[in-house]
Coordinates of N, CA, C and O in Angstrom, one line a residue:
X1 N 28.6 29.3 43.5 CA 27.8 28.7 42.5 C 26.4 29.3 42.7 O 26.1 29.2 43.7
X2 N 25.8 29.7 41.6 CA 24.4 30.1 41.6 C 23.5 28.9 41.4 O 23.7 28.0 40.6
X3 N 22.3 29.0 42.2 CA 21.2 28.1 41.9 C 20.3 28.5 40.7 O 20.2 29.6 40.7
X4 N 19.7 27.5 40.1 CA 19.9 26.1 40.1 C 21.3 25.8 39.6 O 21.8 26.4 38.7
X5 N 21.7 24.5 40.1 CA 22.9 24.0 39.5 C 22.8 23.6 38.0 O 21.7 22.9 37.6
X6 N 23.6 24.1 37.0 CA 23.5 23.6 35.7 C 23.3 22.3 35.5 O 24.2 21.6 36.2
X7 N 22.7 21.9 34.5 CA 22.4 20.3 34.2 C 23.7 19.7 34.0 O 23.9 18.6 34.0
X8 N 24.5 20.4 33.1 CA 25.8 19.9 32.5 C 26.8 19.5 33.8 O 27.4 18.5 33.9
X9 N 26.8 20.3 34.7 CA 27.5 20.2 36.1 C 27.0 19.1 36.8 O 27.8 18.2 37.3
X10 N 25.6 18.8 37.0 CA 25.0 17.6 37.6 C 25.5 16.4 37.0 O 25.9 15.5 37.6
X11 N 25.3 16.5 35.6 CA 25.8 15.1 34.9 C 27.2 14.9 35.1 O 27.6 13.7 35.5
X12 N 28.1 15.7 35.2 CA 29.5 15.6 35.3 C 29.8 15.1 36.8 O 30.4 14.2 36.9
X13 N 29.1 15.8 37.7 CA 29.2 15.3 39.1 C 28.7 13.9 39.3 O 29.6 13.1 40.0
X14 N 27.7 13.4 38.8 CA 27.1 12.1 38.8 C 28.2 11.1 38.4 O 28.3 10.1 38.8
X15 N 28.6 11.3 37.0 CA 29.6 10.5 36.3 C 30.9 10.3 37.2 O 31.3 9.3 37.3
X16 N 31.4 11.5 37.8 CA 32.6 11.3 38.6 C 32.3 10.8 39.9 O 33.3 10.1 40.4
X17 N 31.1 10.7 40.4 CA 30.9 10.2 41.8 C 31.0 8.6 41.6 O 31.6 8.0 42.4
X18 N 30.5 8.1 40.6 CA 30.5 6.8 40.2 C 31.9 6.2 40.1 O 32.5 5.1 40.7
X19 N 33.0 7.2 39.6 CA 34.2 6.7 39.4 C 34.9 6.9 40.7 O 35.7 6.0 41.2
X20 N 34.9 8.0 41.4 CA 35.7 8.2 42.6 C 35.1 7.5 43.9 O 36.0 6.8 44.5
X21 N 33.7 7.2 44.1 CA 33.4 6.7 45.1 C 32.9 5.2 44.9 O 32.9 4.5 46.0
X22 N 32.9 5.0 43.6 CA 32.5 3.4 43.3 C 31.1 3.1 44.1 O 31.1 1.9 44.6
X23 N 30.2 4.0 44.0 CA 28.9 3.8 44.7 C 27.7 4.3 43.6 O 28.0 4.9 42.6
X24 N 26.7 3.9 44.0 CA 25.4 4.3 43.2 C 25.0 5.6 43.7 O 24.5 5.8 44.7
X25 N 25.0 6.7 42.9 CA 24.7 8.0 43.3 C 23.2 8.0 43.8 O 22.8 9.1 44.3
X26 N 22.3 7.0 43.5 CA 21.0 7.1 44.0 C 20.9 6.6 45.5 O 19.9 7.0 46.1
X27 N 21.8 6.0 46.0 CA 21.8 5.8 47.3 C 22.4 6.7 48.2 O 23.7 7.1 47.9
X28 N 22.0 7.0 49.5 CA 22.6 8.2 50.2 C 24.0 7.6 50.8 O 24.1 6.4 51.3
X29 N 25.0 8.5 50.9 CA 26.3 8.1 51.5 C 26.8 9.5 52.0 O 26.8 10.5 51.2
X30 N 27.1 9.6 53.3 CA 27.5 10.9 53.7 C 28.8 11.6 53.2 O 29.0 12.7 53.2
X31 N 29.7 10.6 52.8 CA 31.0 11.1 52.2 C 30.6 11.6 50.8 O 31.2 12.7 50.4
X32 N 29.7 11.0 50.1 CA 29.3 11.5 48.8 C 28.6 13.1 49.0 O 28.9 13.8 48.1
X33 N 27.8 13.1 50.0 CA 27.1 14.1 50.1 C 28.0 15.3 50.5 O 27.9 16.5 50.0
X34 N 29.1 15.1 51.3 CA 30.1 16.1 51.8 C 30.8 16.5 50.5 O 31.1 17.7 50.3
X35 N 31.1 15.5 49.6 CA 32.1 15.8 48.5 C 31.2 16.6 47.4 O 31.8 17.7 46.8
X36 N 29.8 16.3 47.2 CA 29.0 17.1 46.3 C 28.9 18.5 46.8 O 29.0 19.4 46.1
X37 N 28.8 18.6 48.1 CA 28.5 20.1 48.8 C 29.8 20.8 48.5 O 29.6 21.9 48.2
X38 N 30.8 20.2 48.7 CA 32.1 20.9 48.5 C 32.4 21.3 47.0 O 33.0 22.5 46.8
X39 N 31.8 20.5 46.2 CA 31.9 20.9 44.7 C 31.0 21.8 44.2 O 31.2 22.7 43.3
X40 N 29.8 22.1 44.9 CA 28.8 23.1 44.4 C 28.7 24.3 45.3 O 28.1 25.2 44.9
X41 N 29.4 24.3 46.5 CA 29.2 25.5 47.4 C 30.5 26.3 47.4 O 31.6 25.8 47.3
X42 N 30.5 27.5 47.9 CA 31.8 28.2 48.1 C 32.4 27.9 49.3 O 33.6 28.0 49.4
X43 N 31.8 27.4 50.3 CA 32.4 27.0 51.5 C 31.7 25.7 52.0 O 30.5 25.4 51.8
X44 N 32.7 24.8 52.5 CA 32.1 23.5 53.0 C 33.0 23.2 54.2 O 34.3 23.2 54.1
X45 N 32.3 22.8 55.3 CA 33.0 22.4 56.5 C 32.8 20.8 56.6 O 31.7 20.4 56.7
X46 N 34.1 20.2 56.6 CA 34.0 18.6 56.9 C 34.5 18.5 58.4 O 35.7 18.7 58.5
X47 N 33.7 17.7 59.3 CA 34.2 17.6 60.5 C 33.7 16.2 61.1 O 32.8 15.7 60.5
X48 N 34.4 15.8 62.2 CA 34.0 14.5 62.7 C 35.2 14.1 63.6 O 36.3 14.6 63.7
X49 N 34.9 13.0 64.4 CA 35.7 12.5 65.3 C 36.7 11.6 64.6 O 36.7 11.4 63.5
X50 N 37.7 11.1 65.3 CA 38.8 10.3 64.8 C 38.3 9.0 64.1 O 37.3 8.5 64.8
X51 N 38.8 8.8 63.0 CA 38.4 7.5 62.3 C 37.1 7.6 61.6 O 36.6 6.6 61.3
X52 N 36.6 8.8 61.4 CA 35.3 8.8 60.8 C 35.3 9.2 59.2 O 34.2 9.0 58.5
X53 N 36.5 9.2 58.7 CA 36.6 9.2 57.3 C 36.9 10.6 56.7 O 36.7 10.9 55.6
X54 N 37.1 11.6 57.6 CA 37.4 13.1 57.2 C 38.5 13.2 56.0 O 38.3 13.6 55.0
X55 N 39.7 12.6 56.2 CA 40.7 12.7 55.4 C 40.4 11.9 53.9 O 40.6 12.6 52.8
X56 N 39.8 10.8 54.1 CA 39.3 10.1 52.8 C 38.4 10.8 52.1 O 38.4 11.0 50.9
X57 N 37.4 11.6 52.9 CA 36.3 12.4 52.3 C 36.9 13.6 51.5 O 36.6 14.0 50.4
X58 N 37.9 14.3 52.2 CA 38.5 15.5 51.7 C 39.3 15.1 50.3 O 39.3 15.8 49.4
X59 N 39.9 14.1 50.4 CA 40.8 13.7 49.2 C 39.9 13.4 48.0 O 40.1 13.7 46.8
X60 N 38.7 12.6 48.3 CA 37.8 12.4 47.2 C 37.1 13.5 46.8 O 36.7 13.7 45.6
X61 N 36.8 14.4 47.7 CA 36.1 15.7 47.4 C 37.0 16.6 46.5 O 36.6 17.2 45.6
X62 N 38.4 16.6 46.7 CA 39.2 17.4 45.9 C 39.3 16.7 44.6 O 39.3 17.4 43.6
X63 N 39.2 15.5 44.5 CA 39.3 14.8 43.2 C 38.0 15.1 42.3 O 38.2 15.4 41.2
X64 N 36.8 15.3 43.1 CA 35.7 15.5 42.5 C 35.6 17.1 42.1 O 35.4 17.5 41.0
X65 N 36.0 18.0 42.9 CA 36.1 19.4 42.5 C 37.1 19.6 41.3 O 36.7 20.3 40.4
X66 N 38.2 19.0 41.5 CA 39.3 19.1 40.3 C 38.6 18.6 39.0 O 38.8 19.4 37.8
X67 N 37.9 17.4 39.1 CA 37.5 16.9 37.8 C 36.2 17.8 37.3 O 36.1 17.6 36.1
X68 N 35.6 18.5 38.1 CA 34.3 19.2 37.5 C 34.7 20.7 37.3 O 33.9 21.6 36.8
X69 N 35.7 21.2 38.0 CA 36.1 22.6 37.8 C 36.8 22.8 36.6 O 37.8 22.1 36.2
X70 N 36.5 23.9 35.9 CA 37.1 24.1 34.6 C 38.0 25.3 34.8 O 37.7 26.4 34.7
X71 N 39.3 25.0 35.1 CA 40.3 26.1 35.4 C 40.1 27.0 36.4 O 40.4 28.3 36.3
X72 N 39.4 26.7 37.4 CA 39.0 27.5 38.5 C 40.1 27.5 39.5 O 40.6 26.4 39.6
X73 N 40.4 28.5 40.3 CA 41.1 28.4 41.3 C 40.6 28.0 42.6 O 39.4 28.3 43.0
X74 N 41.3 26.9 43.3 CA 40.6 26.2 44.3 C 41.5 26.6 45.7 O 42.8 26.6 45.6
X75 N 40.9 27.1 46.6 CA 41.5 27.5 47.9 C 41.1 26.6 49.0 O 40.0 26.2 49.2
X76 N 42.1 26.1 49.7 CA 41.9 25.2 51.0 C 42.4 25.9 52.2 O 43.3 26.5 52.2
X77 N 41.5 25.6 53.3 CA 42.0 26.1 54.6 C 41.8 24.8 55.6 O 40.6 24.3 55.6
X78 N 42.8 24.4 56.1 CA 42.8 23.3 57.1 C 42.9 23.7 58.6 O 43.8 24.5 58.7
X79 N 42.1 23.3 59.4 CA 42.3 23.5 60.8 C 42.2 22.3 61.6 O 41.5 21.4 61.2
X80 N 42.7 22.4 62.8 CA 42.4 21.2 63.7 C 42.1 21.7 65.1 O 42.3 22.8 65.6

């Protein structure tokens, strides 16, 4: 994605954050930050120890990416 992020994409991301995460996008949340990063960057690494919410974050990030992607191909790589 090229910067600056288009305003229509920002609006779409904000609306979907409310639905997917059930949070106020004005308040910082590391899972939301990770999901938005995944949605607007070509590469995003999500890491953390056991029980930190990686799987939950990835599932919600994918939902966000799919909801804002317009027929784009999404490639995933998982490693442990």
